[in-house]
Structure formats: C-alpha cells, structure tokens
Amino acid sequence: MTAVSSTANTESHASVLHENRVFPPSAAYLAQTTLNADTFAQLKREADLDLDAFWSHRARELLTWEKPFTQGLDETQAPFYQWFADGTLNVSFNCLDRHLGTQPDKVALIAEADDGSAEYITYQTLYERVCLFANGLKSLGVVAGDRVIIYMPMVANAVVAMQACARLGAIHSVVFGGFSSKSLAERIIDAEAKVVITANIGYRGGKPIELKKTVDEAVAQSNNLVEHVVVWARDQTETIMQARDIWWHDLTAQQTTDCPPVWVSAEHPLFILYTSGSTGKPKGVQHSSAGYLLGALQSFKWTFDQQPNDVFWCTADVGWITGHSYVAYGPLAAGATQVVFEGVPTFPDASRFWQMIEKHKVSIFYTAPTAIRSLIKLGADLPAKHDLSSLRLLGSVGEPINPEAWIWYYNVVGGGRCPIVDTWWQTETGSQMLTPLPGAVATKPGSCAFPLPGLSINILDEALHPTAPREAGTLVIERPFPSMVRTLWRDPERFKTAYFPEEFGGRYVAGDSAMRDEDGYFWILGRTDDVLNVSGHRLGTMEIESALVANPLVAEAAVVGRPDEVTGEAVVAFVTLKGERPTGDAALEMIKTLKAFVGQEIGAIARPADIRFSDALPKTRSGKIMRRLLRSIARGDAITQDISTLENPAIIKQLQEG
Ligand code: 6R9
C-alpha cells in the first residue's frame, strides 16, 4: 500500500499526515496524577509476559464475584472467545451494592434536564431506584435472558432501566431515541423483545420528542412480540395508554427497594447493541457480563486516571456504545460522580457545555469532535466567559479529530493545562483500545497514540506485514481481550465473516485504516468498508440505499460520504427515479420528499445532506456501481479515475450538475 491508501476516506484527513506538534503533560497535570509512565511500562511488561494472567489478575482485583473463576481466557472455540467463564457475578451489584458500605451518600448522577433543572442522585438512592424498578420488571415476568428494549431520553431513568435489566440478568438493547419507528421495530423483532421501556415524551433543545408515539407505531409492526410497554412520565403531556402499557410509577408503587441480584455466568450476555455494518441489516453486537464490565471499568480508571473527587462528564447518549461503557457502566463500577445530560450543546445557546462545566465543577470532560467543531463555529469565544478551572482532563471519541479542533479544545477549553485523551474504539471492542495515557504519554493532535496495556493492536499490509512508518494499512487486533464482542445476536456466521475474515488469519479486523508515525503513534485514517461516520455515528451506505429504494418513486440509489467541516462526513445520495429525471423546482421538491422519507425509514441522523438525480448510475460493464467515481463527484473533485469502462459517460455531467 502507498502512504495515502485509495481506500476509505483517507483523503479527508490529509491534514493529520502533516501534523508534528507534541504536547507533553503539563506540570500542573503531573502534580496531581496518580499514574505515570513507569506504572504503564510495568503493566505492559506484565501483559507481554502472560496475557491471560494479566487480565485474570485485573478481573480478580477490580470485580466482585459471587463464585470466583478458575480459568481466564478460553480459546477452544475461537473466534468465539470466552473469559472467566466458570465465574459468576452480577453487573449491577458491581456498579451499586458494593459502594453502599463505603460511600452511600456520594453523588452518583448529576442529572441535568434540557430545561436546566438538575437532580443529584446518591449511590444509595440510585441503588433503591434500580431495585424498585427491577422488582417492577420482575412482576411483569421478566427473567434472566429475556430481551428488553430501552427507548428513552438521556435521563437518569435510562441508566436505572439498564441497571435494572442487569440486576435481573435480562439482556437490554438500547435504541437511540432519534431512530424511527421502523428502525425500532426492526430491532424489537430481531431481538424478540418482550418488554419495551420508554418515556411519554423527551426534550432536546426545547423540542419535544414523541417517544411513546414512535413506540406505539413500532410495536404495531412487531408481530405481537411485545407483551408490555413501560412508560415513564417525563411530564404531564397527555398520553394515550393501551392495554399492554403501564406507567413506570404504577409499576414501582407496590415494590420494595430490596431486589437480590441474579447471579449470572461471566459470559452471560449483558446487552445487545445494534450498529451499522456494510450490509443493509444492522448488526446485533452482543457483549458479555464480566469481560465487558472489566474493560469498561479498567479503561475508565486508566484513561481518565479517575480520582475520588472527580466529576466526570461523558456527553454521549446511552443509545450508543460510549453511553453504555462510560455512562451506564464504567463510571458507576468505579464509584465515580458523573453528569448525565438530557439536552444538546447548543440549547439555549452554544455556551451550554461551558456553563454546565462551571456549574457542576466538571473535572473530566469527554465529548465528540463534531460537538467541538460545531461549538467553535457557533462561538469560539464563549468558553472564555466561563470558569473552566475545574477541568483537569479532556477526552475525544467517535471519529478522527482534526488538529485545528484539537488545538482549540486544548487551549480554549483546557487552558493549555489539560491533556486530551483521543480514544479510538468501537461498539464491538466494548471499551477504549487506543489512547494516550494522560501523565504518561505526550500527545500529538489527531493521534490516538498507543494501545492500552493488555491489547495487541497492529497495522498490516496486504501481505500481513506491519506497515512501515507513515504507510497506511488495515487496523487489526491480534489477540483476544475481555471486553470484545462475543458474537452477533443469532448470527454467528456473520460474526466470523465480518470480523475475522480468512485472509487475516484469525485476527480481529476493525474496519479502519490507520498508520503509525516514526515514534510508533497510531493515527486513524478512516473506515475501509461502506460505513460512514456522520457526527460520530456509524451509518451503513447500504442501509441508506435500501431506505431510498423503499420509496416507490426511486429506481436505484447509491450513497457515498463527503468530508464536512462540522459533521466529519456528510451523506450524499445519487438517485435515479422510475419516472422522468426532475429539474428545477420539481427536483428541489423531490429532494425534500426523499430526505424526509429517509428520516422516517431510519431516523433523522441518516438524512442525506445532498441528493442528486441522474438518468442512470455510473456502472462498469460488469454492472458494478463506480463508488470511487461518485465519491470524487460528491466532493466536487476533478475526475481522475479511469472511466473507460463506464457504460454511459454522458451521465457524469448530469451527476456533477445535480
Ligand atoms: C466508540 C465509537 C466506531 C468507529 C471506528 C472509527 C471511528 C471512533 C475514533 C474513531 C478516529 C477516534 N472512531 N473513535 N476514529 N479517532 N478517536 O465511536 O464506536 O460508534 O462503533 O464507531 O468510529 O472509524 O471504527 P462506534
């Protein structure tokens, strides 16, 4: 491969290829950190010596077991790896009960609503709320192994619902509140969910989100699978309740705050989280109980160097993996205090994050590059108007952060004293994989630095040799690790082919291209598959194409990404209609219709930024859509590809003109 591979979206991140600034940890940071380079060098040596012993040691030290395990890694069914399989534990017990003896009155959640009101929930109170609700679910017949869908706003009760499922050994599947009824129904059906938990309404940026209405539509499409819908009354908004619906407050009214945890085996599935892949059907990523929790907790402690008085704030919604590992599980297992925020960074204005950091004295702040870029655009001077001196550490996740946004985050938000941990990981890895360790590693803007201890991550060329410095290659994980995906829900075949393709000899293939620099720092360059990353959210191009062709007017559609200043990538759709190719106002009208249609089919996050019509899509003589050509057109680049095999060269002009 060459330095800039032709795969993926490498070109859009060209700026990182020239980045050479280095930021060692500040003296202010070093003065208060508990971890340093020696700590990590020692951990790395220990892991290199014996990986199994390394993780088993961590699992004994960090988790509380009902029955201790006797074996760490079991590779006999590779790639269906197991960890600590004969041990039993309960994840909710590990997140709540075990803090009650030492810190019952410590605040676990600072839950700030969209309107700015805040609620402070201690570990004792959270434990009681989880027990009450778990008993309620139990009264509905929910038992270990049942699937429960959670479709909630980003409020404390979303965390309560997840923890309550974990307490019972029920498998939750959280669906982001922005997904359409059709996407929700697809997930209900695939998971065969018995119960759906929702709210009558949610609020984001002052706008109501009609969650219950969407659930009603989804349940109607779900083959009578759902026995009960539990509805949390977010406010007094009038709500139509049906026979299968029950209010959260009615369900918990008669319950006690004592709900013994259901002990499950280490490998018992904790949750399924659907994510986009390169086919039209989302993948049900299935995670374990013990290995997953160990990954979330250990990485939380290492990456954020968590200390007793920290106030942690991860801005991710629990609908995504980041909200699972670094809101619902990792911080609670660590006994940390954290902020949970219902709203959006731009409401009531673009200083919301800074105002909340000041108000709650946040010390560790973890957000996505898209949020940072949009806040630079809407008010680069706003952070200076707030007291952000409580911050000591900043984090980034979800997509590559461009050096300019990094530098702004570092100087303007972090006052030049807070290290930035740029963390690369995935829904499938369950916890952070690559990140600079604050206090131990000098950071470089745009680089995720190095693997955490206990992880063997490599970048390989097509011959499976590690690539030379600055040469792009495929990012792979060489050895199993505790928090890795166990399988795809009821689709073990797809699990094998999607992540362990034969040509990579048993290695986990992440779907990203990356390179290392001369100092061994990792730089993520972009996806190698047909997955786009829009505002840190994974979207399969095939999923959007299927949504478009589901419209009776559409004959064919091809979707590609183009770089976007704020959202990282934006969705561009090339469409041919069954009727005439529309022009002028008719085209504008049709674009509006199709954008709304994709919104209904998948959810607003998948709506194309740009739709272009042509009489046909550019195809090779063998009938393959020329995606690279479409990518160049979407970006407005000159066409350099060989188009001699193109069936109908005249349509290029149509596509360029839109
Ligand atoms: C945690 C999460 C995973 C994909 C991943 C990669 C991209 C995530 C990144 C990053 C560059 C980072 N990604 N973090 N790219 N730098 N720090 O986002 O999971 O939603 O499954 O997305 O996101 O392409 O493969 P998920």
Coordinates of C-alpha atoms in Angstrom, one line a residue, residues 126 154 227 236 264 327 397 408 493 495 514 525 553 569 649:
L126 CA -29.7 5.1 42.7
M154 CA -30.9 10.7 28.1
E227 CA -46.1 -8.1 26.0
Q236 CA -47.8 15.8 32.3
V264 CA -25.1 -15.0 36.1
V327 CA -22.1 6.5 31.5
V397 CA -14.2 9.9 20.9
W408 CA -8.8 24.8 20.1
E493 CA -21.7 -16.8 10.7
F495 CA -19.8 -12.6 13.2
A514 CA -4.5 3.6 10.1
L525 CA -7.4 7.5 8.8
L553 CA -40.6 6.6 -6.9
E569 CA -18.6 13.2 6.9
P649 CA -20.1 8.5 -19.8

